XYZ file of C-alpha atoms in Angstrom:
365
model
C -18.277 44.233 109.550
C -21.775 44.837 108.232
C -20.558 45.850 104.785
C -23.706 44.812 102.931
C -26.077 47.090 104.874
C -23.621 49.985 104.938
C -23.253 49.829 101.159
C -27.041 49.780 100.838
C -27.300 52.870 103.055
C -24.471 54.639 101.225
C -24.710 53.619 97.536
C -21.583 55.625 96.644
C -19.544 53.068 98.643
C -18.820 49.554 97.384
C -16.428 46.709 98.245
C -13.194 46.614 96.268
C -13.345 44.774 92.942
C -10.335 43.809 90.767
C -11.811 46.252 88.235
C -10.888 49.056 90.663
C -7.160 48.259 90.485
C -6.353 50.612 87.589
C -8.181 53.589 89.122
C -6.481 52.984 92.478
C -3.091 52.920 90.748
C -3.932 56.305 89.200
C -5.071 57.653 92.602
C -1.768 56.645 94.203
C 0.328 58.033 91.346
C -1.476 61.390 91.521
C -0.497 61.934 95.165
C 3.221 61.188 95.620
C 4.714 61.122 99.103
C 7.754 63.115 100.184
C 10.081 60.991 102.285
C 13.686 61.733 103.275
C 13.962 64.197 100.384
C 12.575 61.753 97.825
C 9.307 62.025 95.910
C 7.818 58.540 96.055
C 4.810 56.948 94.373
C 3.099 54.193 96.362
C 2.399 51.070 94.277
C 0.152 48.095 95.052
C -0.199 46.474 91.642
C -0.942 43.942 90.317
C -2.927 42.726 93.363
C -4.130 45.522 95.636
C -5.504 43.112 98.257
C -2.240 41.162 98.678
C -0.914 43.557 101.331
C -4.191 43.361 103.259
C -4.011 39.557 103.207
C -0.524 39.830 104.682
C -1.880 42.072 107.464
C -4.660 39.823 108.736
C -6.959 36.876 108.229
C -9.992 38.994 107.311
C -9.850 42.020 105.032
C -12.285 44.641 103.781
C -11.482 47.399 101.312
C -14.074 49.978 100.304
C -14.013 52.380 97.375
C -16.087 55.535 96.934
C -17.330 56.570 93.492
C -19.442 59.427 92.149
C -20.467 59.419 88.487
C -18.101 56.443 88.064
C -15.125 58.522 89.283
C -13.096 57.155 92.191
C -12.897 59.729 95.011
C -11.960 57.684 98.066
C -10.559 54.494 99.497
C -10.351 52.852 102.935
C -9.231 49.413 104.098
C -9.645 47.306 107.226
C -7.708 44.157 108.133
C -8.369 41.998 111.193
C -6.165 39.712 113.267
C -6.025 38.131 116.719
C -3.851 40.163 119.106
C -2.973 40.294 122.785
C -4.405 43.206 124.785
C -3.734 43.002 128.506
C -2.623 39.404 128.023
C -5.960 38.361 126.501
C -6.679 37.609 122.846
C -8.946 40.123 121.118
C -10.043 40.841 117.579
C -8.065 43.857 116.361
C -8.635 45.876 113.209
C -5.985 47.910 111.416
C -7.226 50.944 109.447
C -5.254 51.750 106.327
C -5.364 53.101 102.768
C -7.161 56.282 103.832
C -7.252 58.285 100.607
C -10.107 60.777 100.369
C -10.329 63.543 97.756
C -11.901 66.579 99.502
C -15.462 67.451 98.462
C -18.849 67.994 100.102
C -19.851 64.444 99.169
C -16.709 62.771 100.517
C -16.898 64.838 103.728
C -20.515 63.807 104.309
C -19.808 60.143 103.630
C -16.754 60.210 105.865
C -18.708 61.805 108.721
C -21.722 59.494 108.413
C -20.334 56.138 107.269
C -17.048 55.873 109.164
C -18.544 55.630 112.694
C -21.012 52.993 111.474
C -18.165 50.959 109.996
C -16.297 51.133 113.299
C -19.346 50.102 115.305
C -20.174 47.185 113.012
C -16.568 45.957 113.188
C -16.920 45.188 116.918
C -13.131 45.316 117.325
C -10.296 47.319 118.819
C -9.138 49.533 115.931
C -5.799 51.237 115.459
C -3.830 52.927 112.705
C -0.398 54.392 111.912
C 0.384 57.911 110.643
C 3.818 59.266 109.773
C 4.684 61.887 112.394
C 5.508 64.403 109.664
C 2.127 63.961 107.939
C 0.457 67.068 109.358
C -2.338 67.013 106.773
C -3.545 63.590 107.940
C -3.295 64.644 111.573
C -5.360 67.785 110.988
C -8.125 65.892 109.212
C -8.203 62.821 111.473
C -6.670 63.546 114.861
C -7.294 67.278 115.379
C -10.921 67.402 114.271
C -12.836 70.611 114.871
C -16.282 69.062 114.406
C -17.927 66.152 116.172
C -17.518 63.313 113.682
C -18.549 60.407 115.897
C -15.016 58.973 116.190
C -11.760 59.864 117.913
C -8.063 59.110 117.432
C -6.238 58.523 120.747
C -2.435 58.619 120.638
C -0.887 55.294 121.695
C 2.844 55.371 121.019
C 5.571 56.763 118.794
C 7.715 54.183 116.977
C 10.957 55.136 115.252
C 11.828 53.411 111.991
C 15.622 53.183 111.705
C 16.715 52.915 108.065
C 20.316 51.882 107.381
C 21.810 52.693 103.967
C 25.323 51.225 104.020
C 28.277 50.489 106.258
C 30.639 53.362 106.984
C 33.913 52.501 105.204
C 36.042 53.484 108.203
C 33.952 51.584 110.739
C 35.264 48.360 112.217
C 32.082 46.326 112.539
C 32.099 43.852 115.382
C 29.370 42.118 117.318
C 29.494 40.603 120.777
C 26.689 38.220 119.857
C 26.638 34.962 117.922
C 24.211 35.108 114.986
C 23.194 32.195 112.777
C 20.533 31.209 110.278
C 17.651 29.122 111.562
C 17.372 25.429 110.785
C 14.231 23.347 110.487
C 14.805 21.879 113.960
C 14.488 25.412 115.419
C 10.870 25.948 114.346
C 9.220 24.959 117.625
C 11.573 26.990 119.830
C 11.422 30.083 117.571
C 7.627 29.948 117.445
C 7.435 29.678 121.252
C 9.949 32.513 121.678
C 7.872 34.777 119.422
C 4.627 33.877 121.163
C 6.034 34.429 124.669
C 7.495 37.797 123.609
C 4.251 38.964 121.987
C 2.051 37.971 124.943
C 3.686 40.801 126.907
C 3.051 43.417 124.212
C 0.088 45.688 123.681
C -1.359 44.388 120.386
C 1.104 41.486 120.396
C 0.602 38.809 117.746
C -0.754 35.320 118.580
C 1.907 33.201 116.910
C 0.869 29.862 118.423
C -2.815 30.148 117.563
C -2.882 32.045 114.288
C -0.099 34.326 113.150
C 2.606 31.777 112.313
C 0.557 29.802 109.792
C -1.054 32.961 108.452
C 2.278 34.552 107.590
C 3.630 31.358 106.052
C 0.648 31.370 103.681
C 0.285 35.100 102.958
C 3.745 36.657 103.092
C 5.351 36.108 99.661
C 8.692 34.285 99.865
C 8.307 33.640 103.603
C 10.939 31.015 104.419
C 11.847 29.733 107.862
C 15.474 29.139 106.876
C 15.769 32.930 106.340
C 15.184 33.571 110.050
C 18.201 34.766 112.025
C 18.835 33.743 115.630
C 21.044 35.273 118.301
C 21.875 32.663 120.894
C 24.130 32.115 123.888
C 24.734 28.726 125.521
C 22.026 27.250 123.241
C 19.472 29.770 124.539
C 17.707 32.115 122.110
C 18.280 35.796 122.903
C 16.640 37.321 119.807
C 15.095 36.340 116.470
C 14.107 38.095 113.267
C 13.058 37.359 109.701
C 14.681 39.785 107.229
C 11.933 40.150 104.628
C 11.214 42.474 101.700
C 7.539 43.118 100.759
C 8.468 44.184 97.215
C 5.924 41.951 95.474
C 2.963 43.389 97.419
C 3.960 47.035 98.038
C 6.581 49.346 96.593
C 7.706 52.968 96.646
C 8.805 54.144 93.184
C 11.189 57.099 93.007
C 9.916 59.852 90.694
C 12.305 62.577 91.877
C 15.691 62.503 93.584
C 17.140 65.826 94.861
C 20.715 66.854 94.136
C 21.750 66.317 97.766
C 20.938 62.613 97.489
C 22.828 62.326 94.217
C 25.976 62.831 96.289
C 24.835 59.906 98.442
C 24.424 57.893 95.244
C 28.007 58.636 94.287
C 29.229 57.285 97.615
C 26.921 54.282 97.225
C 28.518 53.359 93.910
C 32.030 53.796 95.297
C 31.199 51.591 98.288
C 29.333 48.958 96.296
C 25.909 49.761 97.768
C 22.620 49.952 95.859
C 21.950 53.379 94.317
C 18.699 55.357 94.269
C 17.473 55.467 90.663
C 14.603 57.649 89.415
C 11.915 55.433 87.885
C 12.870 52.410 89.987
C 11.306 51.183 93.223
C 13.041 51.368 96.564
C 14.014 47.990 97.939
C 13.724 47.833 101.720
C 14.588 44.781 103.795
C 12.685 44.829 107.097
C 13.624 43.048 110.305
C 10.213 41.412 110.789
C 9.179 38.921 113.501
C 11.662 40.898 115.631
C 11.753 39.711 119.261
C 14.354 39.751 122.027
C 14.639 38.731 125.668
C 15.427 40.877 128.711
C 19.193 40.271 128.514
C 19.578 42.235 125.272
C 18.283 45.571 123.994
C 16.460 46.071 120.709
C 19.234 48.164 119.148
C 21.907 45.661 120.257
C 20.033 42.819 118.571
C 19.445 44.937 115.462
C 23.149 45.854 115.281
C 24.131 42.194 115.498
C 21.617 41.106 112.856
C 22.531 43.892 110.416
C 26.266 43.314 110.906
C 25.657 39.659 110.029
C 23.592 40.628 106.969
C 26.135 43.190 105.762
C 28.782 40.480 105.499
C 26.627 38.788 102.835
C 26.231 41.923 100.685
C 22.751 42.960 101.819
C 23.337 46.616 100.859
C 24.140 45.616 97.278
C 20.655 44.088 96.965
C 18.586 46.564 99.006
C 18.550 50.351 99.389
C 17.725 50.154 103.095
C 17.606 47.723 105.983
C 14.879 48.899 108.357
C 13.756 48.052 111.885
C 11.430 49.542 114.499
C 12.905 51.055 117.667
C 10.448 51.830 120.476
C 12.972 53.181 122.961
C 13.510 56.601 121.393
C 16.516 57.314 123.611
C 18.543 54.543 121.961
C 20.855 55.438 119.038
C 20.895 53.660 115.664
C 23.827 51.451 114.705
C 26.943 53.642 114.770
C 28.738 51.654 112.075
C 26.153 52.413 109.374
C 24.856 55.497 107.570
C 21.218 55.868 108.553
C 18.170 58.097 108.808
C 15.036 57.718 110.885
C 11.299 58.275 110.446
C 8.845 58.493 113.321
C 5.469 56.770 113.093
C 2.612 57.668 115.449
C 0.232 54.865 116.401
C -3.357 55.754 117.305
C -6.284 53.839 118.715
C -9.476 54.656 116.793
C -12.721 54.584 118.766
C -16.262 55.867 118.781
C -16.943 59.015 120.810
C -19.158 57.071 123.229
C -16.291 54.694 124.072
C -13.768 55.351 126.845
C -10.660 57.390 126.078
C -7.596 55.179 125.545
C -4.361 56.231 127.178
C -0.837 56.201 125.687
C 1.113 52.958 126.045
C 4.416 52.891 127.957
C 5.162 49.242 127.192
C 6.207 47.756 123.856
C 3.557 47.509 121.149
C 3.090 44.941 118.375
C 3.705 46.584 115.007
C 5.065 45.420 111.620
C 5.966 48.350 109.341
C 6.675 45.902 106.512
C 2.958 45.254 106.032
C 1.698 48.849 106.463
């Protein structure tokens, strides 16, 4: 991206500096999110850029200031992905926080299309389906802004809280932890799976080594494998991004206090005001044609629950792209829908929704 010339043209915009960390923390704390009845404050301290490094090999974060006051923030991370079976440079747009004003509106309208054009990439982003404010300002624009958001796909995040005490949890699949000798076969399995996806990750050429270096506490021995007759059916890495992003609870409604009571009785982790949620994500999640996503997830989470995973984490979360499939019946759960959009310039062709699976890691968003 031509950041240097854009910052010269728009002097209110500058690349992120570690000196911006404190003001960004204040910006996040001043706009809590409401999620599943909780008021949550998004946290990215002490290293704001750590999450962006986890997302891709190249990162750009821009801050907007007027009279030294922070009024906006936007980030871009780039990685190599499969589109139509071919490797392309793909940019993820995140951290869109703009305080409404005439200045921020003008900058947004004028600078954003130039950033997209200079990026020379396929751009996409994720918006919570319930976030109507973001959709009105970005997707349902009334004025010609020079860019468009085209809907790609809806992904459902399934969040499991604890095992139902009356449920008899059984799995028809054999699950085990990975061993060092499995690295080659797991890497190939992930790469073959992702080649078929829209925006699939290039594990052989880039993504494997990148994640090993930039995902804190990434450990191959933490991978889980479902196999039958020595053939891999599914893999995942249960991973918590707590050191690079967190959601701190600043309000818990009375209805969820009842859930907390059950959590304590069942030995699960409670929701505590002032503490951060701990979510374990099923990342690197891939499966073959003989098993469905929710079947693999059920088997993995059943295996994890036997080792006390719900005592250490508030939720275990995975992405389901077949919205007709139910979550695991043996666990208490709730779901959140995420809408994925392609972001393009108005002079580029309209992009159509995707029927096939799409590459997406909620853990690093």
